[in-house]
Amino acid sequence: MAGTLFQLEINPKLPPRLARLEELANNLWYSWDRPTRTLFARLGSKLWGAVGHSPKAFLKRVDQRRLEEAAEDPVFLGALAHVLSAYDTYHDNLRREQGHQLPDGALIAYFCAEFGFHESLPIYSGGLGILAGDHCKTASDMNLPFVGVGLLYRQGYFLQSIDGEGRQHALYNDADFDDLPVTPVAGPGGGDLKVAVRLPGRDVWAKVWKVRVGHVSLYLLDTDLEENSPHDRDITHQLYGGDRTTRIEQEIVLGMGGVRALAALGLKPTVWHINEGHAAFLVLERMRDLIRTGLDFDAALEAVASNTVFTTHTPVPAGHDHFADEMIRRYFEECCHDMGCEVGSLLALGRIDDTPEFNMTGLAIRGSRFQNGVSRIHGDVSAEICRKLWPQIEVDENPMDYVTNGVHVPTFLSDHWHDTFDRVLSPAWRQRLTDAQTWAQVHAIPDHTFWSIRQSIKAEMLYLVRHRITEQYTRNQCSQAHIDRLLQLADAENPNVLTIGFARRFATYKRATLLFRDLELLRRLICNPERPVLFIFAGKAHPADQPGQALIRRVHEVAQMPEFEGHILLVEGYDLRLARRLVSGVDVWLNNPVYPLEASGTSGMKAAMNGVINLSVLDGWWGEGFHQDENGANGWAIKPASRTLDEERRDQEEGRSLYETLQDKVIPLYYARGPMGYSPGWVAMAKRSIATITPRFNSQRMVGEYLHKFYAPADQQWRRKSADDYAAARTLAAWKQKVRLAWPKVRLRRLDTPVKRIPYGASLHFELAVHLDGLAPQDVAVELLLSRPGTDSRTRPPRKLLLEYRGPGEHGDSIFALDFTPDVCGKLDYRLRVYPHHELLTHPFEMGMMLWL
């Protein structure tokens, strides 16, 4: 058609009775309150789906007449009143987390490169973002003084389609910020608040946006501004997009720009949390600010590190961000000038080994005093990966701690459970998420009621899967007859087929295709017409990850084999909506990563709280979550094969274990149905899954642990180190410099004669001479470690006894001694050591220095 095509959008006007719908649409509280989302869907379900379940976009497009009808509809108005009552009650709730309360004026700033709250705010790619979103939601639930800081991307993670050959296609859409639940922050002059970030030869401007997440605020930075060059406008264009230049510029904007944004907002955090290394440049920006006030480089580092928390989620060294030294020199030359330091001093903050690379994890650890992995296993792995940062400290004693991840129960618990939990557990269960006794009452739910709820949730999941598969295969030119064959077992009207879900990022270490090592055995297991099994696969591979995409093609290939037709479904377009349905609706959640490469994983936690049973390798969180006692197990565990085996043997052994578990345990238990049409043993295990996993692996426990272990101590350390013009930070920095100079010449030797045997009740005398090379005796701790032979120091830490300073000895040595009477019999091992000691240290071994006799 001739002529220029112009576009016009006419936005409806909310009737006065519905005015607060706009408030609901601009607070991500709706992302974990289903009645709020249902309220919008009732105004137009097709439009609700078309706008990707975005309340803000929905209100811009809904028909005016529909709004006017709703304003006169007593049923809708009643539902709105109910939602607003819950909303107001939530936001009026001033309950603070009990126990380790933060003092007045405390503020936690949580930095992350992605946040996953809901599909209506697509600035996330996967587990890291979902975890960050759950962290913010839980901080709101606990009413903590908390702000988040991230980037506002035009293009979040890609939309996925899978063609008829199993090839993944990535589609990126530019988001219209007017459709997102974000609001520009007003600057002091009335315009939009913007902050400048210095990059080589120019300033880049970033606009600050605000997202309301219940009680807390998330601030997002956006460089797509007219003031910037086309290149700089693209810095925040795509999540994890571009080359290394884009990556470092994104991380500078996030870390350094984020600090400036909070300052421009008048916010003064007392705790800074770096969630993964992408935001670690905030350390340099904070140091620069302090150096400008008169602190030297070392004192500024001490002050900044004292209240910085760093969480690593990466289980392999190659996964930690790193940049060439030359790139760091180019981007931080002016920063070094401002800090009055040589570039070499800055480069040293990011050095982990001898390679000419600046490691963001190295910067984050040196710039923090609280570090953690995200599960017990991952904490050990991270301690090993980062051991060079504390070179003289044994791995099991270095400062790397762990806080196992958890999930936000209100977001991922199916609505179908709420009324039942209110009736059986009492309505107070929402305030007792970490109380094991409360959750033990799940066993009181009648089996038939429990099974009925599970079937209802499963049916909803199957409806969505059928819809997605139908759209996918219709687009790929498949006939309706073919689609019907594919969906023969995914029957939402009769959901009685054992259904196993595998949905996550398609990375090689997650081994999506381990199930396909022996196709003949798999066929016999799952294609029995008396006991059929349906596998549902979903997930994305990074567009640059060709091996990951090859896994998708392999799943598609097997799914198309005639013998597996209908037994294996590969669903495209994995997103939060599909994830919520799958983790709550399948019968079994499968996870078989290569040990120990699953840092934590959270999808299995979401599944368990919905009565889905986990079948997983004992890695990540499942190493802590799997439970078995006299009453039975809460799932199935695949024990990792020996790490000494090659890749082929390892996969062979663990694949065999997977087949045997399916054959001997999972399938027989599911189909051991009684007269009521369900398996009592299955229901019992599903109840144990809820009762044992929910109270331990929810995000309230997780954030509470961060609060007690890190946030409260970090706030206290900041107040101590920053008092009196940072006197403590200056003192500690000077002391550390003195220790570093002297430590290479520190020596210790034993003066007493070791004895091999003593009678019970006899006393032992230990005496050491320590050459301190100018250090004072109070600058060190001399320690005896006592343990039983052969014990694991991680599970049974040794007893520690300090030797006392007894005065000067010969040759300028200092004498330390201990008189000790053992109170046990049998063989004992003991060792003696010395390490730097100062009351201002956050962790006793943070300097990484220790000498053993």
Coordinates of C-alpha atoms in Angstrom, one line a residue, residues 69 222 513 588 649 846:
E69 CA -17.1 -2.4 32.7
D222 CA 21.2 2.9 31.2
T513 CA 22.1 -36.2 27.2
V588 CA 10.5 -36.0 39.1
R649 CA 34.3 -44.0 32.3
E846 CA 43.0 -12.8 55.8

